[in-house]
C-alpha positions as MATLAB code, in Angstrom:
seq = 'XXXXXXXXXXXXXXXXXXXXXXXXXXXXXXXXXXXXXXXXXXXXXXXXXXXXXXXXXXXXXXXXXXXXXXXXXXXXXXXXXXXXXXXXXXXXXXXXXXXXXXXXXXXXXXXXXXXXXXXXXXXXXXXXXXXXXXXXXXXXXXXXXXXXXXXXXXXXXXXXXXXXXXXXXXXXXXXXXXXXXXXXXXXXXXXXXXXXXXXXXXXXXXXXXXXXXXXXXXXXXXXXXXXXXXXXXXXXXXXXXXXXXXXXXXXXXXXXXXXXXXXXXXXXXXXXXXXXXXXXXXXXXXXXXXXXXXXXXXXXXXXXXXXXXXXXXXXXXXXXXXXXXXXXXXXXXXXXXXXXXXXXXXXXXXXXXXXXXXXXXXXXXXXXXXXXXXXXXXXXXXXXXXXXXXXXXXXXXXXXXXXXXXXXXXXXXXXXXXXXXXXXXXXXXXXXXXXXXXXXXXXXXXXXXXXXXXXXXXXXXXXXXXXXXXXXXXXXXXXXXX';
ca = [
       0.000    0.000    0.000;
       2.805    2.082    1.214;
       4.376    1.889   -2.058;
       1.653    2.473   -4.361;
       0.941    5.568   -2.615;
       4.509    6.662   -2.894;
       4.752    6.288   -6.556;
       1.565    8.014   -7.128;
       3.025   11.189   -5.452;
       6.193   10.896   -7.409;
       3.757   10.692  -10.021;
       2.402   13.998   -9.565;
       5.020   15.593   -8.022;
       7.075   15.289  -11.887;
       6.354   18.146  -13.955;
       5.107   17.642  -17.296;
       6.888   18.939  -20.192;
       6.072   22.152  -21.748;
       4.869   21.915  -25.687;
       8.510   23.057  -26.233;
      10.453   20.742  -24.659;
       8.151   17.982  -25.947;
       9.184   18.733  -29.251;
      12.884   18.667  -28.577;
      12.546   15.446  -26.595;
      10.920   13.721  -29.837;
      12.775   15.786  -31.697;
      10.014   15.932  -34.479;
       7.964   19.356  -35.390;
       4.472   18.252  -36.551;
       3.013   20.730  -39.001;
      -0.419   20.507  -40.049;
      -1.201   22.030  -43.469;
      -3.071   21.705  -46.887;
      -1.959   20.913  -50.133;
      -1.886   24.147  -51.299;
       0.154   26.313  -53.927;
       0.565   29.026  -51.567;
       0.864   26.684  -48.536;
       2.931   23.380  -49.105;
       3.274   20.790  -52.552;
       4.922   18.595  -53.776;
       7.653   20.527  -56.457;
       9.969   18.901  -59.205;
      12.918   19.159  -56.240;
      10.608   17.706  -53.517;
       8.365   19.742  -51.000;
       8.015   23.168  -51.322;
       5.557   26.180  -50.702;
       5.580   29.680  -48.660;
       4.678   28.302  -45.424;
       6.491   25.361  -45.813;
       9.502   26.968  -46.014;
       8.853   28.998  -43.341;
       7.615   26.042  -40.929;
      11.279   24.474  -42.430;
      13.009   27.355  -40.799;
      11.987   26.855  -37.605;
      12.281   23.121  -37.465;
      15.945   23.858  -38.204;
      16.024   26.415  -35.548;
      14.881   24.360  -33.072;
      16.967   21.351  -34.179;
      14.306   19.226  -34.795;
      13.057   17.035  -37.990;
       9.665   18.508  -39.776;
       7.087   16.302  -40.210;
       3.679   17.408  -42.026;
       0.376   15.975  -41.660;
      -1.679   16.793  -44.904;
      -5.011   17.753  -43.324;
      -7.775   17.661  -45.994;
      -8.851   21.137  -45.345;
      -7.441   24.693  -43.176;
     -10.572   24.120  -40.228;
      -9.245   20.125  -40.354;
      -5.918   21.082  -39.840;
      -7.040   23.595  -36.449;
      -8.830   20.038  -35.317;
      -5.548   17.903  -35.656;
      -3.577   20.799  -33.419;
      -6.756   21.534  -31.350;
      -6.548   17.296  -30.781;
      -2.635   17.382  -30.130;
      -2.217   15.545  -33.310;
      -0.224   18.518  -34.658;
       1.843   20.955  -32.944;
       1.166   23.917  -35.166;
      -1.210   24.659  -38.257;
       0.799   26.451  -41.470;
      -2.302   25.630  -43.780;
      -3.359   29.492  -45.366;
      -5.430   30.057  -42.340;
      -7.093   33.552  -42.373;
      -7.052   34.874  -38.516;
     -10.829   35.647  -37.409;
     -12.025   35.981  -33.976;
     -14.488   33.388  -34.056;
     -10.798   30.941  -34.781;
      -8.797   32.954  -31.704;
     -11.552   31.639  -29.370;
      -9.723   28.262  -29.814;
      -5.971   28.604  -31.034;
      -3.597   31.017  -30.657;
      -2.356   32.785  -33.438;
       1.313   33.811  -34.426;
       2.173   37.346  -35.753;
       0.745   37.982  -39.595;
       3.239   35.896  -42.229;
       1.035   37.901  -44.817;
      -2.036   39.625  -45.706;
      -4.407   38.803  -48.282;
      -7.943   40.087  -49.700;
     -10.796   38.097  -49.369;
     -13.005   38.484  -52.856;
     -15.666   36.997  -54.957;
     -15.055   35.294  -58.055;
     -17.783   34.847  -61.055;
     -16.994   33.497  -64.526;
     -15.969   36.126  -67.503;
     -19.225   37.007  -69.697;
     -21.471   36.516  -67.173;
     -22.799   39.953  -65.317;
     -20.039   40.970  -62.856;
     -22.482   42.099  -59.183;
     -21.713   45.162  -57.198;
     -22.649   43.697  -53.856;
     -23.769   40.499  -51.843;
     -26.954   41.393  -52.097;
     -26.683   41.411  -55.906;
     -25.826   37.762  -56.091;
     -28.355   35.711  -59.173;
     -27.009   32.394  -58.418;
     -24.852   29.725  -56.364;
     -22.315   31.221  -54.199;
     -20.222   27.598  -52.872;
     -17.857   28.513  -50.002;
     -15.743   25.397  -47.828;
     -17.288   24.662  -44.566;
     -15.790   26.316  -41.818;
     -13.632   28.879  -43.868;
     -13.346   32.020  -42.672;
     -15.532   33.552  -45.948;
     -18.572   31.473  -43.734;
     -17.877   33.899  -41.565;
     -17.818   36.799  -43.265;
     -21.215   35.218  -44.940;
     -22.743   35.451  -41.764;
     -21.359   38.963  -40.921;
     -23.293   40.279  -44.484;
     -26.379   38.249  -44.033;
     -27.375   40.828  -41.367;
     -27.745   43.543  -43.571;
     -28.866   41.078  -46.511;
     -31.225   39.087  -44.893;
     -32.113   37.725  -48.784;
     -27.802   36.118  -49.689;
     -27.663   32.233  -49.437;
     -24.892   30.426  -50.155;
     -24.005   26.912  -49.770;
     -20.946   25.167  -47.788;
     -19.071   21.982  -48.679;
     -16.573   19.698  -47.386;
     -15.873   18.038  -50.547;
     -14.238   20.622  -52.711;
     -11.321   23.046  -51.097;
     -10.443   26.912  -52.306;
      -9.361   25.256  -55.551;
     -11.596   23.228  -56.599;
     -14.442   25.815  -56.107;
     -12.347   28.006  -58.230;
     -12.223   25.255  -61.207;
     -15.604   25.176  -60.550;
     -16.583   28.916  -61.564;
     -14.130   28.571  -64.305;
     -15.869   25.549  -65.998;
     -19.375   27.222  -65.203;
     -20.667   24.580  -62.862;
     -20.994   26.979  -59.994;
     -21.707   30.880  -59.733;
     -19.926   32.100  -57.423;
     -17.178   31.464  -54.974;
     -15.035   33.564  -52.635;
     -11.056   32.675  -52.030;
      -7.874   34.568  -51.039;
      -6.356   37.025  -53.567;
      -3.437   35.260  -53.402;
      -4.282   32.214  -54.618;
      -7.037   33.615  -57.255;
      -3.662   35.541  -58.870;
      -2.505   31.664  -59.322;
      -5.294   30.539  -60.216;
      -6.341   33.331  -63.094;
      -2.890   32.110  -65.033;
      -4.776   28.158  -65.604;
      -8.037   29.644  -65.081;
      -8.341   32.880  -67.010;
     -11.810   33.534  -67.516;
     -11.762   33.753  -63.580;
     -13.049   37.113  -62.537;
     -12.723   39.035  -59.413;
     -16.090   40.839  -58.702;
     -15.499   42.972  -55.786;
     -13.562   42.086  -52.127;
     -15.651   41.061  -48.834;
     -13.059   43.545  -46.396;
      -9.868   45.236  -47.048;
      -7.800   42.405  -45.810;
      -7.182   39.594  -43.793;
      -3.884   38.482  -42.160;
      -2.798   34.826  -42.388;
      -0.937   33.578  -39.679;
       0.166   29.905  -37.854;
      -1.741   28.830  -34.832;
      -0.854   26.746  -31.667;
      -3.285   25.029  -29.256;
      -4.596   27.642  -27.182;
      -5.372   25.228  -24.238;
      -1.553   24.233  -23.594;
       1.481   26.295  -22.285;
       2.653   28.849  -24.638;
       6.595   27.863  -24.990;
       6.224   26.683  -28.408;
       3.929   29.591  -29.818;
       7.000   32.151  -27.999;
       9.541   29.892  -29.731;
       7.854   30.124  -32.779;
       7.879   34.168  -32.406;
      10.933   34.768  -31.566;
      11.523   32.976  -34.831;
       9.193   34.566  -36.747;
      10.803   38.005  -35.067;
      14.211   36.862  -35.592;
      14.126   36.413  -39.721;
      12.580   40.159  -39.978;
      10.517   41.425  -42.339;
      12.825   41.429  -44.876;
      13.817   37.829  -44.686;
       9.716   37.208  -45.021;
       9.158   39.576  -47.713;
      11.884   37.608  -49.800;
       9.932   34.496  -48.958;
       6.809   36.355  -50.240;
       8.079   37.475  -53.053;
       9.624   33.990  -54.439;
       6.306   32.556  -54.213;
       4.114   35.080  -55.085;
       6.375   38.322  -56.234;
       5.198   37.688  -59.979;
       1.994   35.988  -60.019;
      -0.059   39.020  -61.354;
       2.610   39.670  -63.906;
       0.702   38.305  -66.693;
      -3.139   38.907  -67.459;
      -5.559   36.812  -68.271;
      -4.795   37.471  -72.045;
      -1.439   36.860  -71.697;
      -2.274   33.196  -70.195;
      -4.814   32.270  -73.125;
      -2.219   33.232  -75.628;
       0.619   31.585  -73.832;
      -1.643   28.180  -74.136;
      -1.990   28.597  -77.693;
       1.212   29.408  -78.492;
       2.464   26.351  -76.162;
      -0.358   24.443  -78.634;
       1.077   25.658  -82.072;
       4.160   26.934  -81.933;
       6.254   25.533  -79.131;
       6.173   21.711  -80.295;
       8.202   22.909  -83.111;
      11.369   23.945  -81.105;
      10.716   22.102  -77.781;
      13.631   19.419  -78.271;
      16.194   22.519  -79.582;
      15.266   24.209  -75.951;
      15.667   20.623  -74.506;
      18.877   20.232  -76.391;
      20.358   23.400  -75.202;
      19.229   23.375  -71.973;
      20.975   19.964  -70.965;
      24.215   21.309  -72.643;
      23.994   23.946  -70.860;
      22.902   22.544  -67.386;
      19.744   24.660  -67.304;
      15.838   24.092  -67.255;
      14.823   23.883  -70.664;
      11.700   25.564  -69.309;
      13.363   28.677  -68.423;
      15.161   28.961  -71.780;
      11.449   28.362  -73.446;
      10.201   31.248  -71.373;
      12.998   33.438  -72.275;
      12.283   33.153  -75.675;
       8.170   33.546  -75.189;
       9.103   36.355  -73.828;
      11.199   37.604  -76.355;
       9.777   36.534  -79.425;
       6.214   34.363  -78.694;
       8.387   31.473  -79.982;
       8.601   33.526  -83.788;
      11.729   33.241  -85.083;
      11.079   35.928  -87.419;
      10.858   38.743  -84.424;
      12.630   41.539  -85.260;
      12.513   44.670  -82.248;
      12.695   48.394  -82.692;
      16.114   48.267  -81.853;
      16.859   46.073  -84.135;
      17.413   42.468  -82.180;
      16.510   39.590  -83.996;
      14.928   36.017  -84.059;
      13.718   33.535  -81.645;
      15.897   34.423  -78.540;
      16.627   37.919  -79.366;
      20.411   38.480  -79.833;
      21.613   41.566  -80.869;
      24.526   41.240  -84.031;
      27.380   41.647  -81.027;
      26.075   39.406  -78.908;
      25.623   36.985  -81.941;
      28.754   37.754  -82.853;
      30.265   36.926  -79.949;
      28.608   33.551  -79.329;
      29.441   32.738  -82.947;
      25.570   32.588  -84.291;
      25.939   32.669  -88.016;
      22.038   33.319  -88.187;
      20.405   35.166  -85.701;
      16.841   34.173  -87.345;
      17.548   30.560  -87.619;
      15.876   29.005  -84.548;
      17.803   26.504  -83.721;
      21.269   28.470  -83.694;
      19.183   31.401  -81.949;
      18.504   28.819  -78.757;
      21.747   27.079  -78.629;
      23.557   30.634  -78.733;
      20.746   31.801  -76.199;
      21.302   28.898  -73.811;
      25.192   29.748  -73.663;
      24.497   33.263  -73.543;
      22.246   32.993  -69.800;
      25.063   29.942  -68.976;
      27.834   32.322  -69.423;
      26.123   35.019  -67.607;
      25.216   32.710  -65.026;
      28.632   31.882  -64.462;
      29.869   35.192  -63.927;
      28.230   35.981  -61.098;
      30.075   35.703  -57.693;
      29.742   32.758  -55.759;
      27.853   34.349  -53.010;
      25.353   34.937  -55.251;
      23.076   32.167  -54.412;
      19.377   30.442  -55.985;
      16.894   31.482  -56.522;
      18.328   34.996  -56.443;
      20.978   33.742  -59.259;
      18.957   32.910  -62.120;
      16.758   36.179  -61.383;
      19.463   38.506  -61.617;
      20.983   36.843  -64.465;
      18.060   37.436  -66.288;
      18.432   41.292  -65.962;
      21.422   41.064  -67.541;
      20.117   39.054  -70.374;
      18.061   41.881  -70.755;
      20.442   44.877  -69.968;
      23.594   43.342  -70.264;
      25.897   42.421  -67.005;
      27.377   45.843  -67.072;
      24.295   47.822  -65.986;
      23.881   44.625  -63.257;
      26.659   45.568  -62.174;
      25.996   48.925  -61.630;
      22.475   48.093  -60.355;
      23.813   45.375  -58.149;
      26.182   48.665  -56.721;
      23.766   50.746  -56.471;
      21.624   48.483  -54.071;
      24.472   48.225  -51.635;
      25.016   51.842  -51.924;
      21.377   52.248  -50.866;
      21.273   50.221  -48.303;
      19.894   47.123  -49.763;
      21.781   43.597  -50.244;
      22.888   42.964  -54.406;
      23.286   39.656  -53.948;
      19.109   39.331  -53.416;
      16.684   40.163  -56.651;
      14.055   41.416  -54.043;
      16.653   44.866  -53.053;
      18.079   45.023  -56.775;
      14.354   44.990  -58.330;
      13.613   47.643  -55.863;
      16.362   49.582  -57.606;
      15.969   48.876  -61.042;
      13.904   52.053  -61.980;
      16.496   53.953  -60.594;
      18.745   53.354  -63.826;
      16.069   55.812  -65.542;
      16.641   58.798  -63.440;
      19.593   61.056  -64.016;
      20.079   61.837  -60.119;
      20.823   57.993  -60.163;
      22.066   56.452  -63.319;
      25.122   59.201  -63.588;
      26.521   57.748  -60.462;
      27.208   54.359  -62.510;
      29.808   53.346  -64.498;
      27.583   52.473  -67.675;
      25.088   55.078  -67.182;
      21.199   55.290  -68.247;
      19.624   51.757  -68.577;
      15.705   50.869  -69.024;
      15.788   49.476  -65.599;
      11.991   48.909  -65.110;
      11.962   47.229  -68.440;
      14.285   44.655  -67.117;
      12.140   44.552  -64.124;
       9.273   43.339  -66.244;
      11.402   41.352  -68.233;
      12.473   38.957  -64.950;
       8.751   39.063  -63.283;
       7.414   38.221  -67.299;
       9.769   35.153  -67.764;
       9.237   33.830  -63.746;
       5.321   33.969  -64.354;
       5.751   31.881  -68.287;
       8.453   29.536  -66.129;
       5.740   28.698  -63.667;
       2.410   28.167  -66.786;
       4.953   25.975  -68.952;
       6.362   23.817  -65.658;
       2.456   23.565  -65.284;
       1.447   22.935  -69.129;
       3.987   20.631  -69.110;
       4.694   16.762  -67.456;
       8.739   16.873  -66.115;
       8.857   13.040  -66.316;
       8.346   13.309  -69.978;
      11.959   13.840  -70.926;
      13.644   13.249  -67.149;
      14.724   16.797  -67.017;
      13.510   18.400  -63.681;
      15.503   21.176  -61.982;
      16.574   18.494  -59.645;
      19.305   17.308  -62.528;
      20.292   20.912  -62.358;
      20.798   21.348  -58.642;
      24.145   23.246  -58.908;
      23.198   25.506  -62.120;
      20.427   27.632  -62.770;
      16.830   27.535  -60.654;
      17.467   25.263  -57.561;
      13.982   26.393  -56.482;
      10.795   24.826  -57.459;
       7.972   27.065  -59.334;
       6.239   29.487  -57.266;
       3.206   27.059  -57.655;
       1.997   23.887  -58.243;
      -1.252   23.296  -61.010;
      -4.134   22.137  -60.045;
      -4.327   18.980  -59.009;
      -6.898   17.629  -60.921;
      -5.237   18.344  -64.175;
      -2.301   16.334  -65.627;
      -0.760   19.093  -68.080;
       0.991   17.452  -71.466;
       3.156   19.602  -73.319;
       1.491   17.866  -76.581;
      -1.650   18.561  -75.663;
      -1.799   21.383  -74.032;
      -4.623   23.161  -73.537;
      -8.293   22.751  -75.335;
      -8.445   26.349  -76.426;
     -11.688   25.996  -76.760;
     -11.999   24.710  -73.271;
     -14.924   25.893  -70.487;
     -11.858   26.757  -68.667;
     -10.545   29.166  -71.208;
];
């Protein structure tokens, strides 16, 4: 008896561990999420996705091994941290109050628009209240809640809520016609309008909404302050770089530019597809990026000619042709393989601590501008404060390379800097459609093969997952989607 009673006081007398040290005893950081384009997929080099990365980062700061848990939808991850399956939730949730009754919530990672989506042709309404058919929401998702906020002062709006079809699929949904209406994030409508482009936004439900991670609000708070001191520790600007390599470009290119992308991809790019394939594994690049390169430069017409005179698929000037010994600048095929070594030399040039993704981006400028004004752009971001090793400070200062207060500082002078901006975001947002409109397994080249050249990143996003893209056949131009 004696002894029974003894252990059950050593029992309670041993503290339990705090959600912290639990996690360093097992050593494993359980995630919950969604498979998501702006929250965590599958890429060509393995898992990727904004808060992915970020959930990553403090894994490794604690020392610990990541382990997600796929939850089938943002209020089933909250349940699998709510349950103590999961020891956080990274899964695009919006922060509302009715959500901070139960978890806590970690400072904003960003901040995104909540807005209603109707198909292109039909009439676009001004308000709830002006809704003619089915508005389809998922069940439990914050826009529920904002539903219920509007109903008050439209007694008349119904809507409809389903567990079977996430943000996504609701979007597809519009696009195809089946449904009406839907509401989603702005962030991942932007994605979603490059697949999708007869996806319309009809007006936003509030002026914003922060997303955030959440931690069990019924358990110590060790892990939620380790998490913010991480979260604190990385800075804005570390977070805005995140931001801005998974979403910095995705309104780049309108829904205009996506159709004819498609049809191009349809007609045109079959024809040179193995010469960008060809060059691209000589070269140790994605033969993706070369393609968008030259969509951007030419549409994939060999007989582009520019104002200033530039010429053929790829867009080499006569020097630059010159130089890489192109005999023809409007025969295709010499135009990519010249091309290829063009961005490889480039590529090569920079300094070492210039790392991925930042690497390819900035060589990219100086396919457009030439690696002297990068040069001078990269030292004029330093100069300014800003890092020119990181495309996120130089892009800031592109612009500047049009304004005489700036540009007579450098050693080359006046450059269309904001051209060269547009350039880079143009050729990231037709990198990301044709990794989409196209299957990597069909030739074995992912970016994977090219870990140590250009793009050691994944795409920004992943495509839907209910479409399995073919290069071949791309896209039904005639299509519901389209």
């Amino acid at each position: 008896m004696f002894s029974v009673a003894a252990s059950v006081a050593l029992t309670t007398c041993t503290p339990s561990l705090s959600s912290l040290e639990k996690v360093k005893q097992t050593k494993v950081l359980r995630v919950a999420t969604v498979n998501s384009p702006t929250t965590y997929y599958q890429g060509p080099d393995g898992p990727t996705g904004f808060e992915y990365d970020l959930a990553r980062g403090l894994a490794e700061k604690l020392g610990v091994e990541l382990q997600i848990e796929v939850a089938s939808s943002p209020p089933a991850a909250l349940e699998l941290v709510r349950s103590g399956s999961a020891d956080m939730a990274a899964a695009s949730l919006g922060v509302s109050r009715l959500r901070g009754e139960h978890v806590r919530f970690s400072q904003p990672l960003l901040t995104v628009v909540p807005q209603l989506v109707y198909r292109m042709g039909a009439a676009p309404p001004d308000n709830l209240a002006d809704l003619k058919g089915s508005l389809v929401v998922p069940k439990g998702s914050t826009h529920a809640e904002h539903l219920l906020i509007a109903k008050r002062s439209a007694p008349a709006l119904t809507w409809s809520e389903t567990e079977d079809d996430d943000a996504e699929d609701l979007l597809e949904k519009v696009a195809s016609g089946e449904i009406d209406y839907t509401i989603a994030h702005s962030d991942l409508i932007a994605i979603n309008q490059r697949y999708y482009p007869k996806l319309r936004v009809a007006f936003a439900l509030a002026d914003s909404q922060d997303i955030a991670w959440a931690f069990a609000k019924d358990r110590d708070s060790s892990l939620f302050d380790a998490a913010s001191d991480y979260l604190g520790a990385i800075g804005e600007t570390e977070l805005a770089r995140l931001r801005d390599r998974h979403f910095g470009h995705i309104e780049q290119v309108d829904a205009l530019g996506a159709v004819a992308l498609a049809t191009h991809a349809q007609t045109r790019l079959p024809r040179y597809r193995s010469a960008f394939q060809k060059a691209a594994a000589q070269n140790g690049l994605d033969w993706r990026l070369l393609a968008a390169i030259s969509y951007q430069e030419s549409h994939w017409d060999p007989g582009a000619i520019s104002p200033t005179g530039v010429r053929g698929i790829m867009q080499l000037t006569a020097q630059t042709a010159l130089h890489l010994k192109v005999a023809d600048r409007e025969d295709p095929f010499q135009s990519i393989a010249g091309g290829a070594r063009y961005l490889r030399a480039i590529i090569d040039q920079l300094p070492p601590e210039v790392v991925e993704p930042d690497r390819t981006w900035l060589a990219l400028v100086a396919y457009n501008m030439g690696v002297g004004h990068l040069n001078d752009v990269r030292e004029l971001t330093d100069s300014l404060g800003g890092d020119g090793r990181r495309w996120l400070d130089v892009r800031q200062s592109l612009p500047l390379l049009g304004q005489p207060k700036w540009y007579k500082r450098t050693r080359h002078g006046y450059a269309r800097g904001r051209q060269a901006m547009h350039f880079v975001g143009n050729v990231r947002t037709y990198y990301d459609m044709l990794v989409w409109l196209t299957d990597s397994s069909t030739d074995g080249t992912t970016m994977a093969d090219n870990r140590d050249t250009a793009i050691t990143t994944t795409p920004a996003m992943a495509p839907p997952s209910d479409v399995v893209p073919d290069a071949e056949q791309v896209l039904k131009i005639r299509s519901p989607i389209l």
